CSV table of C-alpha atoms in Angstrom, one decimal:
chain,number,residue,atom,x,y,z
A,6,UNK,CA,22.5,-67.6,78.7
A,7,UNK,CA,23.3,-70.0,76.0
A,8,UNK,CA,21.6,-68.8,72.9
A,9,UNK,CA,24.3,-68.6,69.8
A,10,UNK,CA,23.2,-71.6,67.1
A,11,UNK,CA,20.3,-71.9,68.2
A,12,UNK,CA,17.1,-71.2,65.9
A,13,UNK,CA,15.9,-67.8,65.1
A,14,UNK,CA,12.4,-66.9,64.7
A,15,UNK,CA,10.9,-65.6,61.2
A,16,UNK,CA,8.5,-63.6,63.2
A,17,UNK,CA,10.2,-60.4,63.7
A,18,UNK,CA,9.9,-57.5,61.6
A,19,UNK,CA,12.4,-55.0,61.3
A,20,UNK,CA,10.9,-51.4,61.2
A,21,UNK,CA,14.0,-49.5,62.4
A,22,UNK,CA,15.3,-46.8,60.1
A,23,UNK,CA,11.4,-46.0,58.5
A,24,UNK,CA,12.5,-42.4,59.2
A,25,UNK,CA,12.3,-42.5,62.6
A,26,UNK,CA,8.4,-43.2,63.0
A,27,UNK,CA,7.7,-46.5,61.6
A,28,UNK,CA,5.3,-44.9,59.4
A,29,UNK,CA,3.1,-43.8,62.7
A,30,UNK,CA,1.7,-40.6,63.3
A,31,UNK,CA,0.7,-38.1,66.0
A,32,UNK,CA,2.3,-37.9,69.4
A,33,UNK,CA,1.5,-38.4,73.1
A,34,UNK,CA,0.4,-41.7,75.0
A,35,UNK,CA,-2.6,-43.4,73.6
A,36,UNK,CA,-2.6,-46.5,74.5
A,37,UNK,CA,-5.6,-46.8,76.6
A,38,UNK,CA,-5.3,-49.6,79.0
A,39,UNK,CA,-4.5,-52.7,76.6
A,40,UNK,CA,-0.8,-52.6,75.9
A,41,UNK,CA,0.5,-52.0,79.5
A,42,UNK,CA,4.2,-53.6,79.5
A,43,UNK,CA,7.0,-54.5,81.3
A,44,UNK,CA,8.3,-51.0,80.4
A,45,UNK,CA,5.3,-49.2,81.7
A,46,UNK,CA,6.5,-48.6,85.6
A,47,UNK,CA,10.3,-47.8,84.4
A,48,UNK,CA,9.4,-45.1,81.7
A,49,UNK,CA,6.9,-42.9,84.5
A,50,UNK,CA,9.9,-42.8,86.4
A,51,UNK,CA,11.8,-41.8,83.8
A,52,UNK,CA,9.6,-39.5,83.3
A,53,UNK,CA,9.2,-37.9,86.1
A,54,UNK,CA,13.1,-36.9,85.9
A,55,UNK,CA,13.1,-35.9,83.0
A,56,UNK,CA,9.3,-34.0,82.4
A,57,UNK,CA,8.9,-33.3,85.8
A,58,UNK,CA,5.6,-35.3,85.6
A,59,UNK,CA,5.3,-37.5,89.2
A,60,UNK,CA,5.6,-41.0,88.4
A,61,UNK,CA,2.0,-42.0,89.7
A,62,UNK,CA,0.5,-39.7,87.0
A,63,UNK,CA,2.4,-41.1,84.3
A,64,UNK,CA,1.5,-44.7,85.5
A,65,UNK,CA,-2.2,-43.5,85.5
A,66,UNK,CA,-2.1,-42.7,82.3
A,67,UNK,CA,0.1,-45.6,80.6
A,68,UNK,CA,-2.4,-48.1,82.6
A,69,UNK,CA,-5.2,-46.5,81.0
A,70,UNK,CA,-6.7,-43.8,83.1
A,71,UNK,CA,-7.8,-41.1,81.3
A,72,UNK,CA,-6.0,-41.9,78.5
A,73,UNK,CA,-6.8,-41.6,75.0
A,74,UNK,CA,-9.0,-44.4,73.3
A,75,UNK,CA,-7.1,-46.7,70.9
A,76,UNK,CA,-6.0,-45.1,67.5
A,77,UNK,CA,-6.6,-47.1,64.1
A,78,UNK,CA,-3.5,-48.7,62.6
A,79,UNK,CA,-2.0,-46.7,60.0
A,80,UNK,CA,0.1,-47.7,56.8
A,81,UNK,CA,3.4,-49.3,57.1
A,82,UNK,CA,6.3,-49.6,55.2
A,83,UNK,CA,6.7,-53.3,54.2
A,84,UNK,CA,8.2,-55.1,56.6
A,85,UNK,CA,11.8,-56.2,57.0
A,86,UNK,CA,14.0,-58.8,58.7
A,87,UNK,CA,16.6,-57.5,60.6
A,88,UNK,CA,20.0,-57.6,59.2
A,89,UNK,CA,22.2,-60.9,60.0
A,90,UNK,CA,25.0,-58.9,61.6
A,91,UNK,CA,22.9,-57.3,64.1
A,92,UNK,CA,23.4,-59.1,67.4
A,93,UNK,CA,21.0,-57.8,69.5
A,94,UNK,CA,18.4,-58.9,66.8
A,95,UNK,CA,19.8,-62.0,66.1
A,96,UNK,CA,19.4,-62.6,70.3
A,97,UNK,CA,16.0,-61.6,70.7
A,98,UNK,CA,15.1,-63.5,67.6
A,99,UNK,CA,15.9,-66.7,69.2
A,100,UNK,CA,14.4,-65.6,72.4
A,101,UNK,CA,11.0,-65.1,70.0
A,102,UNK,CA,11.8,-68.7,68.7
A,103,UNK,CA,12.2,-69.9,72.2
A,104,UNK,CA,9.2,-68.9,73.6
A,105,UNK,CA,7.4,-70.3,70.1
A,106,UNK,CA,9.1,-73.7,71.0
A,107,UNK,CA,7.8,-74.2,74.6
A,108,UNK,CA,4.7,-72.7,73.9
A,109,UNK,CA,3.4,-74.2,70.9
A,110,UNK,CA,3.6,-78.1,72.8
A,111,UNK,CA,2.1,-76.4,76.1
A,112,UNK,CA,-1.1,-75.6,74.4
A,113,UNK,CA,-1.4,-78.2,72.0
A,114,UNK,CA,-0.7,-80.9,75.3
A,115,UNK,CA,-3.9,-79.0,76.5
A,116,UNK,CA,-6.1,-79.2,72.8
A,117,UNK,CA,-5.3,-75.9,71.8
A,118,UNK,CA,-3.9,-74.1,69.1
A,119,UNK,CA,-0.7,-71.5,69.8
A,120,UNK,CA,-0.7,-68.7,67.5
A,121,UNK,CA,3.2,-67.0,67.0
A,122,UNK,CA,2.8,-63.2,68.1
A,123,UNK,CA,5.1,-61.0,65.8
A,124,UNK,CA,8.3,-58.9,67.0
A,125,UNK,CA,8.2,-55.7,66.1
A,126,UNK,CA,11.7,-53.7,66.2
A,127,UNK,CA,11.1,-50.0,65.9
A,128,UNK,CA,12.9,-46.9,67.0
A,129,UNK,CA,10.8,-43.9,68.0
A,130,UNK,CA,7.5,-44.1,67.5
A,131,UNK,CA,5.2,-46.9,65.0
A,132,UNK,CA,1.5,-47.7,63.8
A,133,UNK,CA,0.3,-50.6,65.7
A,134,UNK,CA,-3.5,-51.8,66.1
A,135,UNK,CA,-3.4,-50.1,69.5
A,136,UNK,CA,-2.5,-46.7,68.6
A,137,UNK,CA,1.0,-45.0,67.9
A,138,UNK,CA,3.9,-46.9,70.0
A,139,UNK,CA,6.6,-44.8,71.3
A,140,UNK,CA,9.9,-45.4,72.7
A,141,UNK,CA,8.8,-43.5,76.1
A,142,UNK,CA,5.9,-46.2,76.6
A,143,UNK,CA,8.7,-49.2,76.7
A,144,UNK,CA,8.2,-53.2,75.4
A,145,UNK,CA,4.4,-53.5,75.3
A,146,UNK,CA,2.3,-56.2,73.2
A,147,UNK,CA,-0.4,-54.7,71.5
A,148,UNK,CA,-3.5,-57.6,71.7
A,149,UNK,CA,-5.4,-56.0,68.6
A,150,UNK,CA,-2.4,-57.2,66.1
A,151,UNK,CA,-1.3,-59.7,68.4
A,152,UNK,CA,2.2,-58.1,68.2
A,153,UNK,CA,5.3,-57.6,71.1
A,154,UNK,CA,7.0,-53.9,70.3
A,155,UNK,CA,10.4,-52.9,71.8
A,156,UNK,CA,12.4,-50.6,70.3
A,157,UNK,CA,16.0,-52.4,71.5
A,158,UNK,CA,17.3,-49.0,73.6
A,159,UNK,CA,15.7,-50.1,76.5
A,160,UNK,CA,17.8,-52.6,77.4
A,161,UNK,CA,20.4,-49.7,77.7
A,162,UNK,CA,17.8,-47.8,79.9
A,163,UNK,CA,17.8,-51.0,82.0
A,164,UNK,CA,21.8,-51.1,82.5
A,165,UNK,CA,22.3,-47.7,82.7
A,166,UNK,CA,19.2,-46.6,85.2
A,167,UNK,CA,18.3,-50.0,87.1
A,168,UNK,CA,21.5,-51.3,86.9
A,169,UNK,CA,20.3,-54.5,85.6
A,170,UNK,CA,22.1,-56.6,82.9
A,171,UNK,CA,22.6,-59.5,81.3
A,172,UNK,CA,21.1,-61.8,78.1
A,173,UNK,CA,18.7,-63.5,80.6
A,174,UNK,CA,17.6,-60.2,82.3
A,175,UNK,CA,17.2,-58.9,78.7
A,176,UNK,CA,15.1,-62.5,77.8
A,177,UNK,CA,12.6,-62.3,80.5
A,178,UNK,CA,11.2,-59.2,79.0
A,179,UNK,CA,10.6,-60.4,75.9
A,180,UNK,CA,9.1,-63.8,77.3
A,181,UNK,CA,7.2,-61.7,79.9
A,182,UNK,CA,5.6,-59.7,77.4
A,183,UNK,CA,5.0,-63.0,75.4
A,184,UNK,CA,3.3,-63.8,78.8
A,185,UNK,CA,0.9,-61.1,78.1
A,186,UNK,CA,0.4,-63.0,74.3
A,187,UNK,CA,-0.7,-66.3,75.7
A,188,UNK,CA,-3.2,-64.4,78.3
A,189,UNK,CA,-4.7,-63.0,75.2
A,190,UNK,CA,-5.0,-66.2,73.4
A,191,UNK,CA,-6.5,-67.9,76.7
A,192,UNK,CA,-9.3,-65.4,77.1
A,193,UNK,CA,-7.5,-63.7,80.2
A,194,UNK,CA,-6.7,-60.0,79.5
A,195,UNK,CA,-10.4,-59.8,77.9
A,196,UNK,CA,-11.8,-60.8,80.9
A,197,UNK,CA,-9.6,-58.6,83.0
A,198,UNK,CA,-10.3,-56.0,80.5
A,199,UNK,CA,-14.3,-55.7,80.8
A,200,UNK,CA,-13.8,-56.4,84.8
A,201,UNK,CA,-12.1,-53.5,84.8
A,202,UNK,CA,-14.4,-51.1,82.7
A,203,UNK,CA,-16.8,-51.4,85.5
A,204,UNK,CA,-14.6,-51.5,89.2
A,205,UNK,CA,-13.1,-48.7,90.7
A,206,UNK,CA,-9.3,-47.2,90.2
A,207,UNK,CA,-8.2,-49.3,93.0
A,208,UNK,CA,-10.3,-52.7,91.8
A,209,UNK,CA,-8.6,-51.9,88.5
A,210,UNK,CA,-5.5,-51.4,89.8
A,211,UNK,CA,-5.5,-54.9,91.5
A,212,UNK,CA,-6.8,-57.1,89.2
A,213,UNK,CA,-3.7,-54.8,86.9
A,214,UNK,CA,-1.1,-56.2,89.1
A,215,UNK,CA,-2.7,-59.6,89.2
A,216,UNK,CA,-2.6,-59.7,85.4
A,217,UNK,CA,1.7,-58.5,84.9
A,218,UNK,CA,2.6,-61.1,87.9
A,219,UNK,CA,0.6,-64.0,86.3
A,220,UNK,CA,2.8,-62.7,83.4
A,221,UNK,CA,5.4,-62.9,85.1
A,222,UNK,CA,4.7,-66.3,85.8
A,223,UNK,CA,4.3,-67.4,82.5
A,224,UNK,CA,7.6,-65.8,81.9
A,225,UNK,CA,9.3,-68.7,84.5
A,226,UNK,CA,7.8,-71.0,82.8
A,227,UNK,CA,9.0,-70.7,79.8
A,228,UNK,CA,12.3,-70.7,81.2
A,229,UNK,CA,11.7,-74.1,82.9
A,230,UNK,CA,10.7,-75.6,79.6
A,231,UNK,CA,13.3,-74.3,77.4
A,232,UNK,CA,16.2,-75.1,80.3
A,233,UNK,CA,14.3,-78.6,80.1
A,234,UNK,CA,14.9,-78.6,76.4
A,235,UNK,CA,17.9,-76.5,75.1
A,236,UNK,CA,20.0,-76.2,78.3
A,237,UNK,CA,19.9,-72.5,78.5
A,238,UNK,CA,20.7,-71.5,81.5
A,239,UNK,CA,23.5,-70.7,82.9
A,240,UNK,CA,25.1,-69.8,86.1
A,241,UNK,CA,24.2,-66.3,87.3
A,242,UNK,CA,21.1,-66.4,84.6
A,243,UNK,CA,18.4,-66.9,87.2
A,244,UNK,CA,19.5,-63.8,89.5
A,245,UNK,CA,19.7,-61.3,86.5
A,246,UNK,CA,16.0,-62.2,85.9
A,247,UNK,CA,14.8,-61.9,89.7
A,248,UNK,CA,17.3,-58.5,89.6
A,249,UNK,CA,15.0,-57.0,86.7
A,250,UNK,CA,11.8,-58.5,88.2
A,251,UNK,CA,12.6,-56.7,91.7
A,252,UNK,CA,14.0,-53.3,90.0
A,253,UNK,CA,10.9,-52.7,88.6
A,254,UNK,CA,8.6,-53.7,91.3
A,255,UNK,CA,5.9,-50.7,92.0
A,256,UNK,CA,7.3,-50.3,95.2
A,257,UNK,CA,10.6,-49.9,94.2
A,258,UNK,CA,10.2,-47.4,91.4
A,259,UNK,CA,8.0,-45.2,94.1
A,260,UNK,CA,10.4,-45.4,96.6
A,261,UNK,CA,13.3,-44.0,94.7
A,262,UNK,CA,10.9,-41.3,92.6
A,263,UNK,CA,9.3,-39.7,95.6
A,264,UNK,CA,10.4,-41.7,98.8
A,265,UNK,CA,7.1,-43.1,99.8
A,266,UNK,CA,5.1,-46.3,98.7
A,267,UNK,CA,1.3,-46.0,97.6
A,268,UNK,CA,0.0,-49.5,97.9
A,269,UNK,CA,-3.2,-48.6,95.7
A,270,UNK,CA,-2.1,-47.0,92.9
A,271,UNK,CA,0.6,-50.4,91.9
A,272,UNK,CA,-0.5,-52.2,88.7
A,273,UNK,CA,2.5,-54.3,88.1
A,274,UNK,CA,3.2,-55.6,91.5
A,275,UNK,CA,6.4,-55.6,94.5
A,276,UNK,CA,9.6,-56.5,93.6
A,277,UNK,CA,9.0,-59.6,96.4
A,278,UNK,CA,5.5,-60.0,94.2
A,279,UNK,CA,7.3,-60.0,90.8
A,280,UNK,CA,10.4,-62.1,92.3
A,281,UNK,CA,8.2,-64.7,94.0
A,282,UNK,CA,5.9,-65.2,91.0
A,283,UNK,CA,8.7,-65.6,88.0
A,284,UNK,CA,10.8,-67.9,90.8
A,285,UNK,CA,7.0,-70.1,90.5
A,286,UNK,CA,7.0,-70.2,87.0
A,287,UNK,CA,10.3,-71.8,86.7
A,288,UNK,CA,10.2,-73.6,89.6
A,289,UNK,CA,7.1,-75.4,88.9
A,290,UNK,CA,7.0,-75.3,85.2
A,291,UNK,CA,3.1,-75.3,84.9
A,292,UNK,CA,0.8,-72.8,83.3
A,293,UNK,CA,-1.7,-73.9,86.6
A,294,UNK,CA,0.7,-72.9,89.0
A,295,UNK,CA,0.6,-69.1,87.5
A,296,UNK,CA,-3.3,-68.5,88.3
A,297,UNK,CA,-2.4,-65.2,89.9
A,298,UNK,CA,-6.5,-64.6,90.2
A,299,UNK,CA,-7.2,-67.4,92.0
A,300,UNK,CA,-4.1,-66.5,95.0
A,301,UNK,CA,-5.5,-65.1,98.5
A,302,UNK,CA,-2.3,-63.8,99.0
A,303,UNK,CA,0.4,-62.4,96.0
């Protein structure tokens, strides 16, 4: 992916190094069910390895059932920029930048106004207007502060336990959870939010799956418009972002942590799913083409 000289985004604060915690408090998962991420079906099979906790549990409660309600915000350390020498922040600040320069014309060619979502670096745990985010709960955006959090280690979890690599790989998670961003902005997630209050598990499941793979989407097509516009993608670039979309289809994960597939309990989608709906996105290039709620079929 070609990303060196191009512009950075102002919209990341640093929190790495506030003592481990970001100024957060408390432990344990809660969340609720509005900052599911991409990292969400990868850490409950982490989990299960290494707390012995079956993946499907730890899905149920990163998803939001029976987890905790949403914890106020706490105090934060002023924020930081990251430092200029740090690579991996320089890159994911000009992913941020990237997805702020093809999103901001989208939604003003349509009469709307696109609001730049923060990046939050952190390492450990930190105060956000969803509750406490930990490292354990992966890249999430957290609607109430209209934030993306990833605390940079998981791209190492990616290499190391999905075996998937590469600047684009490590781009389409930032622009998928930017994904979830725009869904806020358009009204989406809310909607998805209060359906989901009142339809069963495996309603809520669904329209959960529906929601990451129109993310997903949204993901491609920012990828078409910035390739339109800055030429970033190179060979290979495309296949290590349909590798991470299909190592962390539900399917996948379930197969390898207990050797069986549950249909019903997915809320991110099949590998094929997640493959076929990012290869839309940036095939097509139009926000119209990613209205996962409309599809008979996924």
């Amino acid at each position: 992916m070609k990303w060196e000289g191009n512009r950075e985004s102002d919209n990341v604060e640093d929190r790495r190094g506030d003592g481990g915690d970001g100024g957060g408090g408390g432990g344990g998962l809660p969340f609720g069910g509005r900052s599911i991420g991409l990292g969400t079906v990868a850490v409950a099979l982490v989990a299960s390895y290494f707390l012995g906790i079956n993946p499907l549990t730890m899905l149920d409660m990163l998803s939001g059932g029976g987890g905790q309600a949403p914890l106020q915000q706490q105090q934060q350390a002023p924020a930081h920029k990251p430092p200029p020498e740090d690579q991996m922040a320089r890159f994911v600040s000009t992913v941020l930048a990237d997805t702020e320069d093809t999103w901001g014309p989208l939604f003003a060619a349509s009469g709307k106004q696109y609001v730049r979502p923060k990046l939050v670096l952190f390492s450990g745990r930190t105060a956000t207007a969803c509750g406490t985010g930990q490292t354990a709960t992966g890249p999430f955006y957290c609607p109430g502060d209209q934030k993306v959090y990833i605390d940079l280690s998981f791209y190492e979890l990616m290499k190391q336990r999905f075996k998937v690599s590469g600047n684009f790989a490590q781009a389409y998670v930032i622009a998928h959870e930017v994904g979830h961003h725009v869904q806020h902005l358009l009204g989406i997630s809310d909607k998805v939010d209060a359906a989901r209050r009142n339809a069963t598990e495996k309603q809520a499941n669904a329209m959960s799956v529906r929601l990451e793979l129109q993310a997903d989407c949204f993901a491609g097509v920012w990828a078409y418009h910035a390739n339109q516009a800055r030429h970033i993608i190179e060979d290979g670039d495309i296949e290590e972002a349909l590798n991470a979309a299909s190592a962390i289809g539900d399917d996948a994960l379930q197969r390898q942590a207990r050797g069986e597939v549950v249909p019903d309990s997915f809320t991110h989608g099949t590998s094929a799913q997640r493959v076929a709906w990012f290869k839309r996105g940036i095939t097509e290039g139009q926000v119209s083409a990613c209205n996962t709620f409309a599809a008979k079929q996924l």
